[in-house]
Amino acid sequence: MLREELGDFGFSDKEIDVYLALLSRGEATTSTISEDADVSQQAVYNITARLEDRGFVRVNDHASPKTTRAIPPKKSMANLTERIGSITPILTDRFNDTKPQTPELKMVKSQETALKRLRNAISNAQREVIVAIPEHVYPEIEAELQAAIERDLLVFLFVQDVDDLDEARKRFAGAANVVRCWSESILFLYATDTQSTNPSISQAALIGDAQLLSGNHDSGDGVAVSERHLAGSVHGVYFSAYWPAGTEVFITDPDPLPKTFEWFRQAVFQAMLHQKADTDLWAEIDTTSGETISGNVSQIRQALIEPTTNEYTLETSLYLETDVGEVSVGGQNAIIEDYEATSVTLQPN
């Protein structure tokens, strides 16, 4: 272990041999070190010179014969720590804190690992959380879901293996912005902050068998991903293939207005809640083109809550009546809509 640790500090194998031989004697001549370490005397001369430069030994050139003395490790390590500390601020200034260039793609095969990843993903999310779990797993993440709601995140919860919907309405109220339940138990899935264009926001997703959370080894597995497009695909699978199969058992109350939303799906979600409450809405929207558009909200296209109003799968958009006519606005990476929003302010009209 000691040799491995010294290797991590940049010691070569021969440097380790010489240094350990010298430590055992405290001080020794070149010939003695050579014999103890089984290294040639010329190599000892070169190695002790390098160790002296790094603060681990002191060479006594005035002695005859010349000797080398090990600096007490407590002192040499303290000096090394001080040197590391002195350059850390400089290195920090030069460090470009970017997201990893290599996205994660990892198999997950244990319940413990899957639950740990799920809790961490919910706790680290900054905009949105989507989760699909078997009912028996809910107590394991209840606290994290409630904390996400308190942070004003948009949270969708899909609970499987649920037969009693009336009991589910009571149990899961407040656990998410929307809760849907399903009697089947097929998949385990989560995704956070998918489609975010902010490089400081980490995206995480996992999709796998519901049996992965059964606690039995070799009963299921999953794949964890962090790459934006792959995480976005998990989000797409969630809302296109599974979310429509569930029964809506809880939906939160609309937020007080006016309010500005930087997460577009949250703006569409709140707009739909207010429309269901018969509130006419005015929106002012900043766009990626630099324009600010405003007008009455004339249409809301979505499949996040009932009743669904989208015309094609995953459509999530707002339509405004402006001075130049009706325009459509989408969220991150909008393609079909006229504008891509960066923020949305809603207020009663």
mmCIF file of C-alpha atoms in Angstrom:
data_model
loop_
_atom_site.group_PDB
_atom_site.id
_atom_site.type_symbol
_atom_site.label_atom_id
_atom_site.label_comp_id
_atom_site.label_asym_id
_atom_site.label_seq_id
_atom_site.Cartn_x
_atom_site.Cartn_y
_atom_site.Cartn_z
ATOM 1 C CA MET A 1 0.000 0.000 0.000
ATOM 2 C CA LEU A 2 2.820 2.399 0.889
ATOM 3 C CA ARG A 3 4.507 1.779 -2.459
ATOM 4 C CA GLU A 4 1.215 2.441 -4.265
ATOM 5 C CA GLU A 5 0.682 5.710 -2.388
ATOM 6 C CA LEU A 6 4.217 6.891 -3.137
ATOM 7 C CA GLY A 7 3.640 5.949 -6.752
ATOM 8 C CA ASP A 8 0.588 8.203 -6.748
ATOM 9 C CA PHE A 9 2.880 11.025 -5.577
ATOM 10 C CA GLY A 10 4.978 10.510 -8.705
ATOM 11 C CA PHE A 11 7.760 8.278 -7.303
ATOM 12 C CA SER A 12 9.263 5.794 -9.745
ATOM 13 C CA ASP A 13 9.927 2.219 -8.572
ATOM 14 C CA LYS A 14 13.656 2.900 -8.081
ATOM 15 C CA GLU A 15 12.939 6.164 -6.249
ATOM 16 C CA ILE A 16 10.659 4.252 -3.901
ATOM 17 C CA ASP A 17 13.397 1.640 -3.306
ATOM 18 C CA VAL A 18 15.977 4.320 -2.502
ATOM 19 C CA TYR A 19 13.647 6.401 -0.332
ATOM 20 C CA LEU A 20 12.411 3.470 1.749
ATOM 21 C CA ALA A 21 15.964 2.178 2.196
ATOM 22 C CA LEU A 22 17.058 5.606 3.405
ATOM 23 C CA LEU A 23 14.093 5.987 5.745
ATOM 24 C CA SER A 24 15.019 2.726 7.487
ATOM 25 C CA ARG A 25 18.534 4.026 8.227
ATOM 26 C CA GLY A 26 17.861 7.739 8.671
ATOM 27 C CA GLU A 27 21.221 8.665 7.121
ATOM 28 C CA ALA A 28 23.560 6.583 4.973
ATOM 29 C CA THR A 29 26.338 6.713 2.412
ATOM 30 C CA THR A 30 25.694 6.253 -1.272
ATOM 31 C CA SER A 31 27.230 2.771 -1.237
ATOM 32 C CA THR A 32 25.062 1.655 1.689
ATOM 33 C CA ILE A 33 21.895 2.953 0.028
ATOM 34 C CA SER A 34 22.942 1.248 -3.197
ATOM 35 C CA GLU A 35 23.355 -2.061 -1.436
ATOM 36 C CA ASP A 36 20.132 -1.824 0.599
ATOM 37 C CA ALA A 37 17.999 -0.719 -2.360
ATOM 38 C CA ASP A 38 19.707 -2.928 -4.939
ATOM 39 C CA VAL A 39 20.254 0.114 -7.153
ATOM 40 C CA SER A 40 23.520 1.209 -8.775
ATOM 41 C CA GLN A 41 25.519 3.966 -7.048
ATOM 42 C CA GLN A 42 25.172 6.230 -10.088
ATOM 43 C CA ALA A 43 21.394 5.797 -9.930
ATOM 44 C CA VAL A 44 21.484 6.618 -6.194
ATOM 45 C CA TYR A 45 23.356 9.884 -6.958
ATOM 46 C CA ASN A 46 20.695 10.891 -9.488
ATOM 47 C CA ILE A 47 17.723 9.773 -7.388
ATOM 48 C CA THR A 48 18.857 11.453 -4.144
ATOM 49 C CA ALA A 49 19.389 14.682 -6.086
ATOM 50 C CA ARG A 50 15.786 14.540 -7.327
ATOM 51 C CA LEU A 51 14.470 13.666 -3.863
ATOM 52 C CA GLU A 52 16.380 16.613 -2.412
ATOM 53 C CA ASP A 53 14.784 18.946 -4.961
ATOM 54 C CA ARG A 54 11.384 17.667 -3.871
ATOM 55 C CA GLY A 55 12.111 18.154 -0.163
ATOM 56 C CA PHE A 56 12.315 14.525 0.965
ATOM 57 C CA VAL A 57 16.055 14.214 1.713
ATOM 58 C CA ARG A 58 19.108 16.367 2.352
ATOM 59 C CA VAL A 59 22.440 15.498 0.666
ATOM 60 C CA ASN A 60 25.581 16.275 2.695
ATOM 61 C CA ASP A 61 28.195 16.972 0.014
ATOM 62 C CA HIS A 62 30.762 18.086 2.563
ATOM 63 C CA ALA A 63 30.990 14.757 4.338
ATOM 64 C CA SER A 64 33.570 12.214 3.269
ATOM 65 C CA PRO A 65 32.231 9.918 2.174
ATOM 66 C CA LYS A 66 29.132 11.864 1.083
ATOM 67 C CA THR A 67 25.947 10.957 2.955
ATOM 68 C CA THR A 68 22.256 11.499 2.441
ATOM 69 C CA ARG A 69 19.843 12.058 5.300
ATOM 70 C CA ALA A 70 16.070 11.561 5.187
ATOM 71 C CA ILE A 71 14.060 14.569 6.251
ATOM 72 C CA PRO A 72 11.562 13.475 8.928
ATOM 73 C CA PRO A 73 8.382 12.472 7.059
ATOM 74 C CA LYS A 74 6.209 14.639 9.280
ATOM 75 C CA LYS A 75 8.195 17.674 8.149
ATOM 76 C CA SER A 76 8.561 16.700 4.498
ATOM 77 C CA MET A 77 4.834 15.942 4.178
ATOM 78 C CA ALA A 78 3.980 19.226 5.900
ATOM 79 C CA ASN A 79 6.162 21.052 3.399
ATOM 80 C CA LEU A 80 4.499 19.202 0.535
ATOM 81 C CA THR A 81 1.054 20.086 1.856
ATOM 82 C CA GLU A 82 2.077 23.740 2.134
ATOM 83 C CA ARG A 83 3.345 23.739 -1.439
ATOM 84 C CA ILE A 84 0.128 22.168 -2.711
ATOM 85 C CA GLY A 85 -1.890 24.716 -0.768
ATOM 86 C CA SER A 86 0.096 27.604 -2.241
ATOM 87 C CA ILE A 87 -0.608 26.624 -5.840
ATOM 88 C CA THR A 88 -4.234 25.557 -5.356
ATOM 89 C CA PRO A 89 -5.666 29.108 -5.760
ATOM 90 C CA ILE A 90 -3.626 29.579 -8.954
ATOM 91 C CA LEU A 91 -4.839 26.282 -10.372
ATOM 92 C CA THR A 92 -8.405 27.149 -9.365
ATOM 93 C CA ASP A 93 -8.190 30.427 -11.303
ATOM 94 C CA ARG A 94 -7.074 28.531 -14.392
ATOM 95 C CA PHE A 95 -9.669 25.781 -14.052
ATOM 96 C CA ASN A 96 -12.530 25.858 -16.541
ATOM 97 C CA ASP A 97 -15.360 24.175 -14.654
ATOM 98 C CA THR A 98 -17.190 22.608 -17.580
ATOM 99 C CA LYS A 99 -19.388 19.579 -17.726
ATOM 100 C CA PRO A 100 -17.604 16.297 -18.458
ATOM 101 C CA GLN A 101 -16.929 15.782 -22.161
ATOM 102 C CA THR A 102 -17.676 12.062 -21.912
ATOM 103 C CA PRO A 103 -21.320 11.413 -20.972
ATOM 104 C CA GLU A 104 -22.169 8.640 -18.563
ATOM 105 C CA LEU A 105 -23.677 5.392 -19.807
ATOM 106 C CA LYS A 106 -23.653 2.810 -17.028
ATOM 107 C CA MET A 107 -25.470 -0.409 -16.212
ATOM 108 C CA VAL A 108 -27.186 -0.449 -12.807
ATOM 109 C CA LYS A 109 -27.946 -3.855 -11.324
ATOM 110 C CA SER A 110 -28.644 -3.370 -7.598
ATOM 111 C CA GLN A 111 -31.576 -1.863 -5.737
ATOM 112 C CA GLU A 112 -29.247 0.022 -3.407
ATOM 113 C CA THR A 113 -27.408 1.693 -6.275
ATOM 114 C CA ALA A 114 -30.617 2.500 -8.133
ATOM 115 C CA LEU A 115 -32.239 4.131 -5.087
ATOM 116 C CA LYS A 116 -29.076 6.078 -4.270
ATOM 117 C CA ARG A 117 -28.944 7.436 -7.807
ATOM 118 C CA LEU A 118 -32.649 8.309 -7.673
ATOM 119 C CA ARG A 119 -32.334 10.206 -4.386
ATOM 120 C CA ASN A 120 -29.254 12.082 -5.584
ATOM 121 C CA ALA A 121 -30.910 12.985 -8.887
ATOM 122 C CA ILE A 122 -33.976 14.427 -7.149
ATOM 123 C CA SER A 123 -31.867 16.294 -4.582
ATOM 124 C CA ASN A 124 -29.614 17.820 -7.259
ATOM 125 C CA ALA A 125 -32.363 18.761 -9.712
ATOM 126 C CA GLN A 126 -32.861 22.470 -10.375
ATOM 127 C CA ARG A 127 -35.831 22.622 -12.749
ATOM 128 C CA GLU A 128 -37.819 19.422 -13.233
ATOM 129 C CA VAL A 129 -38.136 15.851 -11.958
ATOM 130 C CA ILE A 130 -40.007 12.959 -13.555
ATOM 131 C CA VAL A 131 -40.226 9.616 -11.742
ATOM 132 C CA ALA A 132 -41.880 6.255 -12.391
ATOM 133 C CA ILE A 133 -41.688 3.771 -9.510
ATOM 134 C CA PRO A 134 -43.503 0.778 -8.033
ATOM 135 C CA GLU A 135 -45.716 1.799 -5.116
ATOM 136 C CA HIS A 136 -43.562 0.087 -2.471
ATOM 137 C CA VAL A 137 -40.606 2.367 -3.304
ATOM 138 C CA TYR A 138 -42.446 5.620 -2.569
ATOM 139 C CA PRO A 139 -41.482 5.842 1.152
ATOM 140 C CA GLU A 140 -37.806 5.650 0.122
ATOM 141 C CA ILE A 141 -38.015 8.940 -1.815
ATOM 142 C CA GLU A 142 -40.928 10.756 -0.180
ATOM 143 C CA ALA A 143 -38.682 13.242 1.630
ATOM 144 C CA GLU A 144 -36.688 14.066 -1.523
ATOM 145 C CA LEU A 145 -39.868 14.621 -3.543
ATOM 146 C CA GLN A 146 -41.326 16.936 -0.919
ATOM 147 C CA ALA A 147 -38.062 18.893 -0.768
ATOM 148 C CA ALA A 148 -38.150 19.287 -4.561
ATOM 149 C CA ILE A 149 -41.675 20.716 -4.339
ATOM 150 C CA GLU A 150 -40.495 23.158 -1.672
ATOM 151 C CA ARG A 151 -37.727 24.290 -4.078
ATOM 152 C CA ASP A 152 -40.479 25.100 -6.624
ATOM 153 C CA LEU A 153 -39.435 22.402 -9.075
ATOM 154 C CA LEU A 154 -41.864 20.877 -11.541
ATOM 155 C CA VAL A 155 -42.382 17.271 -10.376
ATOM 156 C CA PHE A 156 -44.275 14.481 -12.146
ATOM 157 C CA LEU A 157 -44.795 11.205 -10.253
ATOM 158 C CA PHE A 158 -46.023 7.990 -11.894
ATOM 159 C CA VAL A 159 -46.765 5.319 -9.285
ATOM 160 C CA GLN A 160 -47.260 1.731 -10.447
ATOM 161 C CA ASP A 161 -48.840 -1.344 -8.896
ATOM 162 C CA VAL A 162 -51.700 0.738 -7.440
ATOM 163 C CA ASP A 163 -55.218 -0.703 -7.291
ATOM 164 C CA ASP A 164 -56.970 1.574 -4.784
ATOM 165 C CA LEU A 165 -57.133 4.991 -6.467
ATOM 166 C CA ASP A 166 -59.114 6.596 -3.658
ATOM 167 C CA GLU A 167 -56.423 5.675 -1.156
ATOM 168 C CA ALA A 168 -53.775 6.836 -3.633
ATOM 169 C CA ARG A 169 -55.373 10.294 -3.849
ATOM 170 C CA LYS A 170 -54.930 10.690 -0.111
ATOM 171 C CA ARG A 171 -51.490 9.125 0.132
ATOM 172 C CA PHE A 172 -49.745 10.919 -2.728
ATOM 173 C CA ALA A 173 -51.326 14.358 -2.391
ATOM 174 C CA GLY A 174 -48.561 16.938 -2.300
ATOM 175 C CA ALA A 175 -45.806 14.506 -3.311
ATOM 176 C CA ALA A 176 -45.573 16.076 -6.767
ATOM 177 C CA ASN A 177 -47.238 18.680 -8.938
ATOM 178 C CA VAL A 178 -49.056 15.860 -10.715
ATOM 179 C CA VAL A 179 -49.438 12.224 -9.638
ATOM 180 C CA ARG A 180 -50.711 9.464 -11.872
ATOM 181 C CA CYS A 181 -51.220 5.844 -10.865
ATOM 182 C CA TRP A 182 -51.302 2.577 -12.790
ATOM 183 C CA SER A 183 -52.192 -0.946 -11.783
ATOM 184 C CA GLU A 184 -49.290 -2.461 -13.752
ATOM 185 C CA SER A 185 -45.667 -2.531 -12.594
ATOM 186 C CA ILE A 186 -43.356 -2.545 -15.581
ATOM 187 C CA LEU A 187 -40.608 0.038 -15.413
ATOM 188 C CA PHE A 188 -38.400 2.115 -13.159
ATOM 189 C CA LEU A 189 -37.550 5.501 -14.627
ATOM 190 C CA TYR A 190 -36.386 8.923 -13.638
ATOM 191 C CA ALA A 191 -35.071 11.965 -15.463
ATOM 192 C CA THR A 192 -34.123 15.426 -14.209
ATOM 193 C CA ASP A 193 -33.648 18.740 -15.998
ATOM 194 C CA THR A 194 -33.770 17.161 -19.465
ATOM 195 C CA GLN A 195 -33.467 19.525 -22.439
ATOM 196 C CA SER A 196 -31.896 22.240 -20.319
ATOM 197 C CA THR A 197 -29.533 24.392 -22.366
ATOM 198 C CA ASN A 198 -27.837 25.799 -19.264
ATOM 199 C CA PRO A 199 -24.358 24.154 -19.032
ATOM 200 C CA SER A 200 -24.329 24.567 -15.250
ATOM 201 C CA ILE A 201 -27.391 22.330 -14.859
ATOM 202 C CA SER A 202 -26.613 18.628 -14.750
ATOM 203 C CA GLN A 203 -28.996 16.201 -16.384
ATOM 204 C CA ALA A 204 -29.524 12.662 -15.165
ATOM 205 C CA ALA A 205 -31.733 9.801 -16.237
ATOM 206 C CA LEU A 206 -32.188 6.084 -15.675
ATOM 207 C CA ILE A 207 -34.554 3.597 -17.245
ATOM 208 C CA GLY A 208 -34.909 -0.058 -16.354
ATOM 209 C CA ASP A 209 -37.087 -2.877 -15.104
ATOM 210 C CA ALA A 210 -39.353 -2.314 -12.104
ATOM 211 C CA GLN A 211 -37.867 -5.555 -10.774
ATOM 212 C CA LEU A 212 -34.585 -3.674 -10.300
ATOM 213 C CA LEU A 213 -36.195 -2.242 -7.157
ATOM 214 C CA SER A 214 -37.381 -5.597 -5.817
ATOM 215 C CA GLY A 215 -34.239 -6.145 -3.765
ATOM 216 C CA ASN A 216 -33.516 -9.499 -5.394
ATOM 217 C CA HIS A 217 -30.208 -9.845 -7.199
ATOM 218 C CA ASP A 218 -30.296 -10.637 -10.908
ATOM 219 C CA SER A 219 -34.010 -9.800 -11.115
ATOM 220 C CA GLY A 220 -33.704 -6.654 -13.220
ATOM 221 C CA ASP A 221 -31.325 -3.995 -14.431
ATOM 222 C CA GLY A 222 -31.271 -0.463 -15.742
ATOM 223 C CA VAL A 223 -29.172 1.986 -17.717
ATOM 224 C CA ALA A 224 -28.112 5.353 -16.298
ATOM 225 C CA VAL A 225 -27.302 8.169 -18.743
ATOM 226 C CA SER A 226 -26.225 11.792 -18.452
ATOM 227 C CA GLU A 227 -25.921 12.870 -22.101
ATOM 228 C CA ARG A 228 -28.519 15.517 -22.953
ATOM 229 C CA HIS A 229 -30.127 13.818 -25.955
ATOM 230 C CA LEU A 230 -30.216 10.397 -24.301
ATOM 231 C CA ALA A 231 -31.737 11.876 -21.148
ATOM 232 C CA GLY A 232 -34.241 13.688 -23.349
ATOM 233 C CA SER A 233 -35.175 10.378 -24.962
ATOM 234 C CA VAL A 234 -35.982 8.921 -21.534
ATOM 235 C CA HIS A 235 -38.188 11.961 -20.936
ATOM 236 C CA GLY A 236 -39.910 11.306 -24.252
ATOM 237 C CA VAL A 237 -40.556 7.651 -23.434
ATOM 238 C CA TYR A 238 -42.043 8.659 -20.094
ATOM 239 C CA PHE A 239 -44.599 11.118 -21.480
ATOM 240 C CA SER A 240 -45.424 9.340 -24.733
ATOM 241 C CA ALA A 241 -45.578 5.681 -23.702
ATOM 242 C CA TYR A 242 -46.362 5.505 -19.982
ATOM 243 C CA TRP A 243 -47.791 8.781 -18.640
ATOM 244 C CA PRO A 244 -51.007 8.505 -20.746
ATOM 245 C CA ALA A 245 -51.653 5.023 -19.314
ATOM 246 C CA GLY A 246 -51.966 6.314 -15.763
ATOM 247 C CA THR A 247 -54.962 7.791 -13.961
ATOM 248 C CA GLU A 248 -54.553 11.307 -12.603
ATOM 249 C CA VAL A 249 -55.073 11.138 -8.824
ATOM 250 C CA PHE A 250 -53.583 14.451 -7.716
ATOM 251 C CA ILE A 251 -52.877 17.819 -9.239
ATOM 252 C CA THR A 252 -51.545 20.852 -7.401
ATOM 253 C CA ASP A 253 -53.274 24.204 -7.099
ATOM 254 C CA PRO A 254 -52.202 26.979 -9.495
ATOM 255 C CA ASP A 255 -49.502 29.380 -8.337
ATOM 256 C CA PRO A 256 -50.459 32.985 -7.546
ATOM 257 C CA LEU A 257 -49.949 35.355 -10.479
ATOM 258 C CA PRO A 258 -48.157 37.337 -11.785
ATOM 259 C CA LYS A 259 -45.169 35.005 -11.868
ATOM 260 C CA THR A 260 -42.139 34.575 -14.115
ATOM 261 C CA PHE A 261 -41.037 31.111 -15.179
ATOM 262 C CA GLU A 262 -37.604 30.278 -16.561
ATOM 263 C CA TRP A 263 -38.584 26.641 -17.187
ATOM 264 C CA PHE A 264 -40.989 26.598 -20.112
ATOM 265 C CA ARG A 265 -42.839 23.379 -19.241
ATOM 266 C CA GLN A 266 -43.595 24.850 -15.828
ATOM 267 C CA ALA A 267 -45.083 27.928 -17.508
ATOM 268 C CA VAL A 268 -47.274 25.763 -19.757
ATOM 269 C CA PHE A 269 -48.289 23.625 -16.789
ATOM 270 C CA GLN A 270 -49.313 26.668 -14.711
ATOM 271 C CA ALA A 271 -51.074 28.246 -17.670
ATOM 272 C CA MET A 272 -53.169 25.100 -18.031
ATOM 273 C CA LEU A 273 -54.013 25.078 -14.313
ATOM 274 C CA HIS A 274 -55.235 28.672 -14.534
ATOM 275 C CA GLN A 275 -57.184 27.987 -17.704
ATOM 276 C CA LYS A 276 -58.959 25.106 -15.928
ATOM 277 C CA ALA A 277 -59.838 27.653 -13.215
ATOM 278 C CA ASP A 278 -61.388 29.889 -15.934
ATOM 279 C CA THR A 279 -58.670 32.530 -15.687
ATOM 280 C CA ASP A 280 -57.923 34.517 -18.835
ATOM 281 C CA LEU A 281 -54.180 34.926 -19.146
ATOM 282 C CA TRP A 282 -51.770 37.512 -20.526
ATOM 283 C CA ALA A 283 -48.210 36.416 -21.233
ATOM 284 C CA GLU A 284 -44.998 38.310 -21.816
ATOM 285 C CA ILE A 285 -42.300 36.053 -23.241
ATOM 286 C CA ASP A 286 -38.590 36.665 -23.781
ATOM 287 C CA THR A 287 -37.257 34.667 -26.721
ATOM 288 C CA THR A 288 -33.901 33.369 -27.927
ATOM 289 C CA SER A 289 -34.091 35.776 -30.874
ATOM 290 C CA GLY A 290 -33.943 38.709 -28.449
ATOM 291 C CA GLU A 291 -37.552 39.704 -29.065
ATOM 292 C CA THR A 292 -40.109 40.080 -26.320
ATOM 293 C CA ILE A 293 -43.604 39.130 -27.395
ATOM 294 C CA SER A 294 -46.788 39.595 -25.426
ATOM 295 C CA GLY A 295 -50.488 39.017 -25.762
ATOM 296 C CA ASN A 296 -53.495 37.042 -24.623
ATOM 297 C CA VAL A 297 -52.922 33.316 -24.267
ATOM 298 C CA SER A 298 -55.172 31.920 -26.977
ATOM 299 C CA GLN A 299 -54.155 28.238 -26.962
ATOM 300 C CA ILE A 300 -52.276 25.867 -24.680
ATOM 301 C CA ARG A 301 -50.954 22.663 -26.231
ATOM 302 C CA GLN A 302 -49.920 20.024 -23.705
ATOM 303 C CA ALA A 303 -50.366 16.461 -22.430
ATOM 304 C CA LEU A 304 -49.066 17.030 -18.916
ATOM 305 C CA ILE A 305 -52.480 17.152 -17.221
ATOM 306 C CA GLU A 306 -56.073 16.381 -18.115
ATOM 307 C CA PRO A 307 -57.626 17.351 -20.411
ATOM 308 C CA THR A 308 -54.871 16.891 -22.970
ATOM 309 C CA THR A 309 -54.844 19.603 -25.640
ATOM 310 C CA ASN A 310 -51.846 18.672 -27.801
ATOM 311 C CA GLU A 311 -52.192 17.816 -31.478
ATOM 312 C CA TYR A 312 -49.053 15.681 -31.725
ATOM 313 C CA THR A 313 -46.988 13.620 -29.281
ATOM 314 C CA LEU A 314 -44.992 15.656 -26.744
ATOM 315 C CA GLU A 315 -46.305 18.983 -28.077
ATOM 316 C CA THR A 316 -45.892 21.584 -25.307
ATOM 317 C CA SER A 317 -46.475 25.153 -26.440
ATOM 318 C CA LEU A 318 -48.292 28.422 -25.882
ATOM 319 C CA TYR A 319 -50.118 30.489 -28.513
ATOM 320 C CA LEU A 320 -50.469 34.243 -28.093
ATOM 321 C CA GLU A 321 -52.694 36.776 -29.825
ATOM 322 C CA THR A 322 -50.279 39.581 -30.687
ATOM 323 C CA ASP A 323 -50.478 42.761 -32.777
ATOM 324 C CA VAL A 324 -49.236 40.757 -35.791
ATOM 325 C CA GLY A 325 -51.608 37.851 -35.271
ATOM 326 C CA GLU A 326 -51.426 34.525 -33.445
ATOM 327 C CA VAL A 327 -47.913 33.179 -32.829
ATOM 328 C CA SER A 328 -46.720 29.926 -31.255
ATOM 329 C CA VAL A 329 -44.001 29.629 -28.634
ATOM 330 C CA GLY A 330 -42.099 26.522 -27.584
ATOM 331 C CA GLY A 331 -39.516 25.715 -24.971
ATOM 332 C CA GLN A 332 -35.922 24.581 -25.137
ATOM 333 C CA ASN A 333 -34.912 23.488 -28.652
ATOM 334 C CA ALA A 334 -38.294 24.430 -30.131
ATOM 335 C CA ILE A 335 -38.497 23.460 -33.807
ATOM 336 C CA ILE A 336 -42.135 23.625 -34.914
ATOM 337 C CA GLU A 337 -43.164 26.768 -33.015
ATOM 338 C CA ASP A 338 -42.519 30.315 -34.231
ATOM 339 C CA TYR A 339 -40.415 31.258 -31.180
ATOM 340 C CA GLU A 340 -38.276 29.598 -28.535
ATOM 341 C CA ALA A 341 -38.847 31.039 -25.074
ATOM 342 C CA THR A 342 -36.200 31.866 -22.459
ATOM 343 C CA SER A 343 -38.665 33.086 -19.834
ATOM 344 C CA VAL A 344 -42.421 33.459 -19.500
ATOM 345 C CA THR A 345 -44.343 35.876 -17.294
ATOM 346 C CA LEU A 346 -48.015 35.053 -16.739
ATOM 347 C CA GLN A 347 -50.623 37.348 -15.252
ATOM 348 C CA PRO A 348 -54.405 37.523 -15.236
ATOM 349 C CA ASN A 349 -55.834 39.430 -18.188
#
